[in-house]
Structure formats: structure tokens, C-alpha cells
Amino acid sequence: MAKSLRITVTVLVVLAAIWAGRWVWNDYMHSPWTRDGRIRADIVTVAPDVSGWVTTLNIANDQPVKKGDLLFSVDQQRYQAALNQSKANTENALYSWQLAKHKYERRTALLSQKAISDEDLEESRISTEIAKANYDLAVAQQAAAQLNLDRTHVFAPVSGHIINLNLRQGNYVGQGASVFAIVQSGSFYVTGYFEETKIPLVRLGQQAKVTLLSGGKPLSGRVVSVGKAIANSNTQSDGQLLPQIQQTFNWVRLSQRIPVDIKLDPIRDDVQLSAGMTATIHLTQ
Amino acid sequence: MMLQTVVFSGLEFSPLVVYFPIAFALSALTRYVLHRLDWHDRIWKVAWFEVSLFVCYLALTVFLLSGR
């Protein structure tokens, strides 16, 4: 074999290797993909609006619920008593108002006979207004008591699945303290944590291929948002309000990860998704 | 065929842990065939040739097995 042919073969293979190596490098380093993706979902925490013992619990862990379903009830006795008290107050205020009004009307008639002073009449009118205001106050208090009584029943704010139910019948629950969460149905999305060097390659509406660690056919989706901020540890201060600056190596720097949200296209029924699952994400160029 | 990740008992590895041995095996196979055909000694700068061939095989494996 002629020497020139031998040299040509080797040179061609070396050139092909340079081209192929460059392609592999670009494919891994300069294409928008990440192995650091997580499945996420909208989580709604459920907290009672009134305190008390849980008297009925209608749900089990991981159970699907529909919006408006009764989840649990809080002991009503105290709120029923408060409502009864408010009703009695309202009635009392109503009669006081009627009495004041009656007196005022009678005194208005007396004025024409010059049997009452202007001042007494004015006093009577103001007393009627006060009684009216007291009545309005009692009505408002009754409405609040009724609201508290109604809120002893806790309904599902959204459709979804119950998560982390540690609540049991007989537990005491506090007003505003979350007792479990609901994963909203159909709210699954993916957040990919892309290296900041790859962010220029990410754009809104870009098609995404999401491969779950659990395998199966890849899911498809679209980029809906790119995170506009991540925490910066250098902004913290110490006890003397001095800035705490982290040391870095000048030679080796780790690129930051920027969250990119991807809305999934409608998912097939056979795909099991749980928020928190790991996913690999490739975006189209 | 698409190979995004290699999962081994719950641990996730880069598919390169599979691609590299495949490319290496292909390189070894080529070397064996060239020896059998007695062409090996005729190649100019055989080390350059083999290293380059390995890179080419690696790129080919990545291209074919990653579904791109």
C-alpha cells in the first residue's frame, strides 16, 4: 500500500475523531438538557378555621376527594352555644330598638302639644339611633357566630388526593394550623434545574421531552417559565450585621442551577406520577 | 432505543458508563480484525488511528443509543 494512502487513512480517521469528539462535547455541554428534574404538583394545605376536637373524619390517607367533599368536622357545641347567645343578643337589641323607637314616636306627638322640650325629643331620637346601632352590631355578631358554626365542617377546597394524613378522630385541632395537604388533580408539572450556562438556550414555549427515572415512554411538555431569582448566600449578615461572604476558588467555579418550569401535555392514564419523582429533561434546540 | 440514564439498584448513572465500554469493545474488535487480516502493521501512526477510532465509536454510540 502506498505510503500516501496509509497517511491519508489515518489523517481521515483523526479528522473524523475531532469532528465526532466536538459533537459529543457540544451535545453534553451546550445543549439544553438536565438530569436534575423533579416532578411537582400544586399542593393545597388544609387547616380548620375553628379550634376544637375532631368529631368526624371522612377521609383516609391518599384517598381521592372532589372539591366540596366533607373532609372532617370539628366539635360544634361551643359554636352552637355562641350562636344561641348571639341570637338572644340580637333579639334583645331588636326589642330595645323597638322600645326606643316607640318612645321617640310618642314624644314626637307630644311636641305638637308643647308637652316636651326640644332637648328631650333630641335625646330620645339619639337613643333610638343608639338602639339601632346596637341591633346592627348584634346582627353582625350573630353572622360571625353562624360563620364559625358553619366552619366546623371542613370541605375540600380542590379536587385531588389526600397526602400525609396524621389526623385522627378525637384530635384537637387549632384554628389556622394545617393538618394535612391535598395534591391537586391534574396539576402535575416538572421543574428542571438547568445550569446557568445553558439558560441562554432555554426559551418560553420550547418543546420538552421528560424521561422519568422509573422508565416508560417519555412525557412531553412545554417550557412555561424560567425562574428569575435564586437565593444568594452572600446576602446574609451575621450577628453584627456584617455581610457573610462565601469564599470561592478562582480556578473551579460551580455554575448555579436555575429552575425552569415545564407544563406537561395531557398525561396517559397508565403513567404513575408522584410529586418529587426524578426526571431527565431534554429541550429541543 | 433510548438510554437517558442507567439505573442500578436505585442509583442513577450517566449512560456514559455504558457507552464507554461499548466503544472500547468496538475498538478492541477492530484491532483484533485488523490483526487477523494483517493490516495492522500497514497503518501509519497506529496509536493515533486507534485513539481516533475509539472517539468515533464513542460518538456513534452516543448518537445511536441516546435517541438523537
CSV table of C-alpha atoms in Angstrom, one decimal:
chain,number,residue,atom,x,y,z
A,1,MET,CA,0.0,0.0,0.0
A,2,ALA,CA,1.4,3.4,-1.0
A,3,LYS,CA,2.6,5.4,1.9
A,4,SER,CA,0.4,8.4,1.0
A,5,LEU,CA,-2.7,6.2,1.2
A,6,ARG,CA,-1.6,4.9,4.6
A,7,ILE,CA,-1.2,8.5,5.8
A,8,THR,CA,-4.5,9.6,4.3
A,9,VAL,CA,-6.4,6.9,6.1
A,10,THR,CA,-5.0,7.8,9.5
A,11,VAL,CA,-5.5,11.5,8.9
A,12,LEU,CA,-9.1,11.0,7.8
A,13,VAL,CA,-9.8,8.9,10.9
A,14,VAL,CA,-8.2,11.6,13.1
A,15,LEU,CA,-10.2,14.4,11.5
A,16,ALA,CA,-13.4,12.3,11.9
A,17,ALA,CA,-12.5,11.8,15.6
A,18,ILE,CA,-12.0,15.6,16.0
A,19,TRP,CA,-15.4,16.2,14.5
A,20,ALA,CA,-17.1,13.4,16.5
A,21,GLY,CA,-15.5,14.5,19.7
A,22,ARG,CA,-16.6,18.0,19.2
A,23,TRP,CA,-20.2,16.8,18.5
A,24,VAL,CA,-20.2,14.7,21.8
A,25,TRP,CA,-18.8,17.7,23.7
A,26,ASN,CA,-21.5,20.1,22.3
A,27,ASP,CA,-24.2,17.5,22.9
A,28,TYR,CA,-23.4,17.2,26.5
A,29,MET,CA,-22.2,20.7,27.4
A,30,HIS,CA,-24.0,23.1,25.1
A,31,SER,CA,-27.4,21.6,24.6
A,32,PRO,CA,-30.4,22.4,26.9
A,33,TRP,CA,-30.8,19.3,28.9
A,34,THR,CA,-30.6,18.3,32.6
A,35,ARG,CA,-30.7,15.2,34.7
A,36,ASP,CA,-31.8,17.3,37.6
A,37,GLY,CA,-35.5,17.5,37.1
A,38,ARG,CA,-38.3,16.9,39.6
A,39,ILE,CA,-42.0,16.3,39.2
A,40,ARG,CA,-44.0,18.8,41.1
A,41,ALA,CA,-47.7,19.5,41.8
A,42,ASP,CA,-49.9,22.1,43.3
A,43,ILE,CA,-50.2,21.3,47.0
A,44,VAL,CA,-53.1,22.8,48.9
A,45,THR,CA,-52.8,22.6,52.7
A,46,VAL,CA,-56.0,22.2,54.7
A,47,ALA,CA,-56.4,24.0,58.0
A,48,PRO,CA,-59.6,24.3,60.1
A,49,ASP,CA,-60.9,27.8,60.6
A,50,VAL,CA,-62.1,27.0,64.1
A,51,SER,CA,-60.5,25.1,67.0
A,52,GLY,CA,-61.9,22.1,68.7
A,53,TRP,CA,-62.0,18.3,68.8
A,54,VAL,CA,-62.4,16.4,65.5
A,55,THR,CA,-65.7,14.6,65.8
A,56,THR,CA,-65.9,13.0,62.4
A,57,LEU,CA,-63.2,12.2,59.9
A,58,ASN,CA,-64.4,11.1,56.5
A,59,ILE,CA,-61.2,10.6,54.7
A,60,ALA,CA,-58.3,8.1,54.6
A,61,ASN,CA,-54.7,8.7,53.5
A,62,ASP,CA,-54.0,9.0,49.8
A,63,GLN,CA,-57.8,9.0,49.2
A,64,PRO,CA,-59.1,10.9,46.1
A,65,VAL,CA,-61.5,13.7,47.0
A,66,LYS,CA,-63.7,16.0,45.0
A,67,LYS,CA,-63.9,19.8,45.6
A,68,GLY,CA,-66.6,20.4,48.2
A,69,ASP,CA,-66.5,17.0,49.8
A,70,LEU,CA,-66.8,17.0,53.6
A,71,LEU,CA,-63.3,16.2,55.0
A,72,PHE,CA,-63.8,16.4,58.7
A,73,SER,CA,-65.9,18.1,61.3
A,74,VAL,CA,-64.9,20.0,64.5
A,75,ASP,CA,-67.0,19.7,67.7
A,76,GLN,CA,-69.9,22.1,67.2
A,77,GLN,CA,-71.2,22.5,70.8
A,78,ARG,CA,-69.2,25.6,71.7
A,79,TYR,CA,-70.0,27.3,68.4
A,80,GLN,CA,-73.7,26.4,68.6
A,81,ALA,CA,-73.8,27.9,72.1
A,82,ALA,CA,-72.1,31.0,70.9
A,83,LEU,CA,-74.7,31.3,68.1
A,84,ASN,CA,-77.6,30.8,70.5
A,85,GLN,CA,-76.1,33.6,72.7
A,86,SER,CA,-75.8,35.8,69.6
A,87,LYS,CA,-79.3,35.2,68.6
A,88,ALA,CA,-80.6,36.1,72.0
A,89,ASN,CA,-78.5,39.2,71.9
A,90,THR,CA,-79.9,40.1,68.6
A,91,GLU,CA,-83.5,39.7,69.9
A,92,ASN,CA,-82.7,41.7,72.9
A,93,ALA,CA,-81.2,44.5,70.7
A,94,LEU,CA,-84.2,44.4,68.4
A,95,TYR,CA,-86.7,44.9,71.3
A,96,SER,CA,-84.6,47.7,72.7
A,97,TRP,CA,-84.6,49.4,69.4
A,98,GLN,CA,-88.4,48.9,69.0
A,99,LEU,CA,-88.9,50.3,72.5
A,100,ALA,CA,-86.7,53.3,71.8
A,101,LYS,CA,-88.4,53.9,68.5
A,102,HIS,CA,-91.8,53.7,70.2
A,103,LYS,CA,-90.7,56.2,72.8
A,104,TYR,CA,-89.4,58.6,70.2
A,105,GLU,CA,-92.6,58.4,68.2
A,106,ARG,CA,-94.7,59.1,71.3
A,107,ARG,CA,-92.5,62.1,72.2
A,108,THR,CA,-92.8,63.4,68.6
A,109,ALA,CA,-96.5,63.5,69.1
A,110,LEU,CA,-96.1,65.3,72.4
A,111,LEU,CA,-94.0,68.0,70.8
A,112,SER,CA,-97.1,69.3,68.9
A,113,GLN,CA,-98.8,69.7,72.3
A,114,LYS,CA,-95.8,71.6,73.6
A,115,ALA,CA,-95.6,68.9,76.4
A,116,ILE,CA,-91.9,68.1,75.8
A,117,SER,CA,-88.8,70.1,75.3
A,118,ASP,CA,-86.7,70.0,72.1
A,119,GLU,CA,-83.8,68.7,74.1
A,120,ASP,CA,-85.7,65.7,75.5
A,121,LEU,CA,-87.0,64.9,72.0
A,122,GLU,CA,-83.5,65.1,70.6
A,123,GLU,CA,-82.2,62.8,73.4
A,124,SER,CA,-84.9,60.3,72.5
A,125,ARG,CA,-84.0,60.4,68.8
A,126,ILE,CA,-80.4,59.7,69.6
A,127,SER,CA,-81.4,56.9,72.0
A,128,THR,CA,-83.3,55.3,69.1
A,129,GLU,CA,-80.2,55.6,66.8
A,130,ILE,CA,-78.0,54.0,69.5
A,131,ALA,CA,-80.5,51.2,69.9
A,132,LYS,CA,-80.5,50.8,66.1
A,133,ALA,CA,-76.7,50.6,66.0
A,134,ASN,CA,-76.7,48.1,68.9
A,135,TYR,CA,-79.1,46.0,66.9
A,136,ASP,CA,-76.9,46.1,63.8
A,137,LEU,CA,-73.9,45.2,65.9
A,138,ALA,CA,-75.8,42.2,67.3
A,139,VAL,CA,-76.8,41.1,63.8
A,140,ALA,CA,-73.2,41.3,62.7
A,141,GLN,CA,-72.1,39.2,65.8
A,142,GLN,CA,-74.7,36.7,65.0
A,143,ALA,CA,-73.5,36.4,61.4
A,144,ALA,CA,-69.9,35.8,62.7
A,145,ALA,CA,-71.2,33.1,65.2
A,146,GLN,CA,-73.1,31.5,62.3
A,147,LEU,CA,-69.9,31.6,60.2
A,148,ASN,CA,-67.9,29.9,63.0
A,149,LEU,CA,-70.6,27.2,63.3
A,150,ASP,CA,-70.6,26.6,59.6
A,151,ARG,CA,-66.8,26.4,59.5
A,152,THR,CA,-66.9,23.5,61.9
A,153,HIS,CA,-67.4,21.4,58.7
A,154,VAL,CA,-64.2,21.5,56.7
A,155,PHE,CA,-64.7,20.9,52.9
A,156,ALA,CA,-62.2,20.0,50.2
A,157,PRO,CA,-61.0,23.3,48.6
A,158,VAL,CA,-59.9,21.5,45.5
A,159,SER,CA,-60.2,18.0,43.9
A,160,GLY,CA,-57.2,15.8,44.4
A,161,HIS,CA,-55.5,13.3,46.7
A,162,ILE,CA,-55.1,13.5,50.4
A,163,ILE,CA,-51.5,13.5,51.5
A,164,ASN,CA,-49.8,12.8,54.8
A,165,LEU,CA,-53.0,12.4,56.9
A,166,ASN,CA,-52.0,12.0,60.5
A,167,LEU,CA,-55.2,13.5,61.8
A,168,ARG,CA,-57.4,11.1,63.8
A,169,GLN,CA,-60.9,11.4,65.2
A,170,GLY,CA,-60.7,12.9,68.6
A,171,ASN,CA,-57.6,15.0,67.9
A,172,TYR,CA,-57.7,18.6,69.0
A,173,VAL,CA,-57.1,20.9,66.0
A,174,GLY,CA,-56.2,24.6,66.3
A,175,GLN,CA,-57.5,27.4,64.2
A,176,GLY,CA,-55.3,28.0,61.2
A,177,ALA,CA,-52.9,25.1,61.9
A,178,SER,CA,-52.6,22.9,58.8
A,179,VAL,CA,-53.5,19.3,59.4
A,180,PHE,CA,-52.8,17.7,56.0
A,181,ALA,CA,-52.4,18.5,52.3
A,182,ILE,CA,-54.2,17.8,49.1
A,183,VAL,CA,-52.3,17.2,45.8
A,184,GLN,CA,-54.5,18.9,43.3
A,185,SER,CA,-55.6,16.7,40.4
A,186,GLY,CA,-54.1,17.3,37.0
A,187,SER,CA,-51.7,19.9,38.4
A,188,PHE,CA,-48.5,17.9,37.8
A,189,TYR,CA,-45.6,19.8,36.2
A,190,VAL,CA,-41.9,19.4,36.0
A,191,THR,CA,-39.2,21.7,37.2
A,192,GLY,CA,-35.8,21.3,35.6
A,193,TYR,CA,-32.8,22.8,37.4
A,194,PHE,CA,-30.7,23.9,34.4
A,195,GLU,CA,-27.1,25.1,34.7
A,196,GLU,CA,-26.9,28.8,34.2
A,197,THR,CA,-24.6,28.3,31.2
A,198,LYS,CA,-27.5,26.5,29.5
A,199,ILE,CA,-30.1,29.2,30.2
A,200,PRO,CA,-29.5,31.2,27.0
A,201,LEU,CA,-30.6,28.0,25.1
A,202,VAL,CA,-33.9,27.9,27.0
A,203,ARG,CA,-36.9,29.9,25.7
A,204,LEU,CA,-40.6,30.0,26.6
A,205,GLY,CA,-42.8,27.6,24.7
A,206,GLN,CA,-39.9,25.3,23.9
A,207,GLN,CA,-40.8,21.7,23.5
A,208,ALA,CA,-39.5,19.4,26.3
A,209,LYS,CA,-39.0,15.7,26.5
A,210,VAL,CA,-39.3,14.4,30.0
A,211,THR,CA,-38.0,10.9,30.9
A,212,LEU,CA,-38.8,9.6,34.3
A,213,LEU,CA,-36.2,7.7,36.3
A,214,SER,CA,-38.9,5.0,36.7
A,215,GLY,CA,-38.7,4.4,32.9
A,216,GLY,CA,-41.5,4.2,30.4
A,217,LYS,CA,-42.2,6.3,27.4
A,218,PRO,CA,-41.0,9.9,27.7
A,219,LEU,CA,-43.6,12.6,28.5
A,220,SER,CA,-43.8,15.8,26.5
A,221,GLY,CA,-44.3,19.3,27.7
A,222,ARG,CA,-43.6,22.9,27.1
A,223,VAL,CA,-41.4,25.5,28.9
A,224,VAL,CA,-43.8,27.9,30.7
A,225,SER,CA,-41.4,29.9,32.8
A,226,VAL,CA,-37.8,30.5,33.7
A,227,GLY,CA,-37.0,31.3,37.3
A,228,LYS,CA,-36.0,35.0,37.7
A,229,ALA,CA,-34.2,34.6,41.0
A,230,ILE,CA,-32.4,32.1,43.2
A,231,ALA,CA,-31.1,32.6,46.8
A,232,ASN,CA,-27.7,34.2,47.2
A,233,SER,CA,-26.0,33.1,50.3
A,234,ASN,CA,-23.7,36.2,50.2
A,235,THR,CA,-26.6,38.5,51.2
A,236,GLN,CA,-26.8,37.1,54.7
A,237,SER,CA,-25.5,39.0,57.7
A,238,ASP,CA,-24.0,37.9,61.0
A,239,GLY,CA,-25.0,39.0,64.5
A,240,GLN,CA,-23.2,42.3,64.0
A,241,LEU,CA,-24.9,42.8,60.6
A,242,LEU,CA,-21.7,42.3,58.7
A,243,PRO,CA,-22.1,40.6,55.3
A,244,GLN,CA,-21.1,37.0,55.3
A,245,ILE,CA,-19.2,36.4,52.0
A,246,GLN,CA,-18.5,32.8,51.0
A,247,GLN,CA,-15.0,32.1,49.8
A,248,THR,CA,-14.7,30.6,46.3
A,249,PHE,CA,-11.9,29.1,44.3
A,250,ASN,CA,-10.7,31.2,41.4
A,251,TRP,CA,-10.0,28.1,39.3
A,252,VAL,CA,-13.0,26.0,39.8
A,253,ARG,CA,-16.5,27.5,39.9
A,254,LEU,CA,-19.8,25.7,40.1
A,255,SER,CA,-22.5,27.1,37.9
A,256,GLN,CA,-25.7,27.9,39.6
A,257,ARG,CA,-28.9,26.0,38.8
A,258,ILE,CA,-31.9,28.0,37.6
A,259,PRO,CA,-35.4,26.4,37.9
A,260,VAL,CA,-37.3,26.1,34.6
A,261,ASP,CA,-40.9,25.1,34.8
A,262,ILE,CA,-42.4,22.8,32.2
A,263,LYS,CA,-46.1,22.2,31.8
A,264,LEU,CA,-46.8,18.6,30.9
A,265,ASP,CA,-49.1,17.8,28.0
A,266,PRO,CA,-52.1,15.6,28.9
A,267,ILE,CA,-50.8,12.5,30.6
A,268,ARG,CA,-51.8,9.0,29.7
A,269,ASP,CA,-53.7,7.2,32.4
A,270,ASP,CA,-51.1,4.4,32.8
A,271,VAL,CA,-48.4,6.9,33.8
A,272,GLN,CA,-47.9,6.9,37.6
A,273,LEU,CA,-46.8,10.4,38.6
A,274,SER,CA,-45.9,11.4,42.2
A,275,ALA,CA,-44.6,14.9,43.0
A,276,GLY,CA,-40.9,14.6,43.9
A,277,MET,CA,-40.0,12.0,41.3
A,278,THR,CA,-36.8,12.4,39.4
A,279,ALA,CA,-36.8,13.2,35.7
A,280,THR,CA,-34.3,13.9,32.9
A,281,ILE,CA,-35.3,16.8,30.7
A,282,HIS,CA,-34.3,17.5,27.1
A,283,LEU,CA,-35.4,20.6,25.4
A,284,THR,CA,-35.5,20.9,21.6
A,285,GLN,CA,-32.8,23.2,20.2
B,1,MET,CA,-33.5,2.7,21.6
B,2,MET,CA,-33.1,5.5,24.0
B,3,LEU,CA,-30.9,5.4,27.0
B,4,GLN,CA,-31.2,8.5,29.2
B,5,THR,CA,-30.0,7.1,32.4
B,6,VAL,CA,-28.7,3.8,33.7
B,7,VAL,CA,-30.4,2.8,36.9
B,8,PHE,CA,-28.7,0.2,39.1
B,9,SER,CA,-30.4,-0.7,42.4
B,10,GLY,CA,-31.9,2.8,42.8
B,11,LEU,CA,-28.7,4.6,41.8
B,12,GLU,CA,-28.8,6.7,38.7
B,13,PHE,CA,-25.7,6.7,36.5
B,14,SER,CA,-24.9,8.6,33.3
B,15,PRO,CA,-25.3,6.4,30.3
B,16,LEU,CA,-21.7,7.1,29.5
B,17,VAL,CA,-20.8,4.3,31.9
B,18,VAL,CA,-22.4,2.0,29.2
B,19,TYR,CA,-21.2,4.0,26.2
B,20,PHE,CA,-17.5,3.8,27.1
B,21,PRO,CA,-17.3,0.0,27.4
B,22,ILE,CA,-19.2,-0.4,24.2
B,23,ALA,CA,-16.9,2.0,22.3
B,24,PHE,CA,-13.9,0.2,23.9
B,25,ALA,CA,-15.2,-3.2,22.9
B,26,LEU,CA,-15.7,-2.0,19.3
B,27,SER,CA,-12.2,-0.6,19.3
B,28,ALA,CA,-10.8,-3.9,20.6
B,29,LEU,CA,-12.8,-5.8,18.0
B,30,THR,CA,-11.5,-3.6,15.2
B,31,ARG,CA,-7.9,-4.1,16.5
B,32,TYR,CA,-8.4,-7.9,16.5
B,33,VAL,CA,-9.9,-7.9,13.0
B,34,LEU,CA,-7.0,-5.7,11.7
B,35,HIS,CA,-4.5,-8.1,13.3
B,36,ARG,CA,-6.2,-11.1,11.8
B,37,LEU,CA,-6.2,-9.5,8.3
B,38,ASP,CA,-2.6,-8.5,8.9
B,39,TRP,CA,-3.4,-4.8,8.1
B,40,HIS,CA,-2.4,-3.6,11.5
B,41,ASP,CA,1.3,-3.1,10.6
B,42,ARG,CA,0.4,-1.2,7.5
B,43,ILE,CA,-1.4,1.7,9.3
B,44,TRP,CA,0.5,4.9,9.6
B,45,LYS,CA,0.8,6.0,13.3
B,46,VAL,CA,-1.4,3.1,14.6
B,47,ALA,CA,-1.8,4.7,18.1
B,48,TRP,CA,-3.4,7.9,16.6
B,49,PHE,CA,-5.6,5.7,14.5
B,50,GLU,CA,-6.8,3.6,17.4
B,51,VAL,CA,-7.5,6.6,19.7
B,52,SER,CA,-9.3,8.4,16.9
B,53,LEU,CA,-11.3,5.3,16.1
B,54,PHE,CA,-12.3,5.0,19.8
B,55,VAL,CA,-13.6,8.6,19.8
B,56,CYS,CA,-15.6,8.0,16.6
B,57,TYR,CA,-17.1,4.8,18.1
B,58,LEU,CA,-18.0,6.7,21.3
B,59,ALA,CA,-19.7,9.5,19.4
B,60,LEU,CA,-21.6,6.9,17.3
B,61,THR,CA,-22.7,5.0,20.4
B,62,VAL,CA,-23.9,8.3,22.0
B,63,PHE,CA,-25.8,9.2,18.8
B,64,LEU,CA,-27.4,5.9,18.3
B,65,LEU,CA,-28.3,5.0,21.9
B,66,SER,CA,-29.4,8.4,23.1
B,67,GLY,CA,-32.3,8.7,20.6
B,68,ARG,CA,-31.0,11.8,18.9
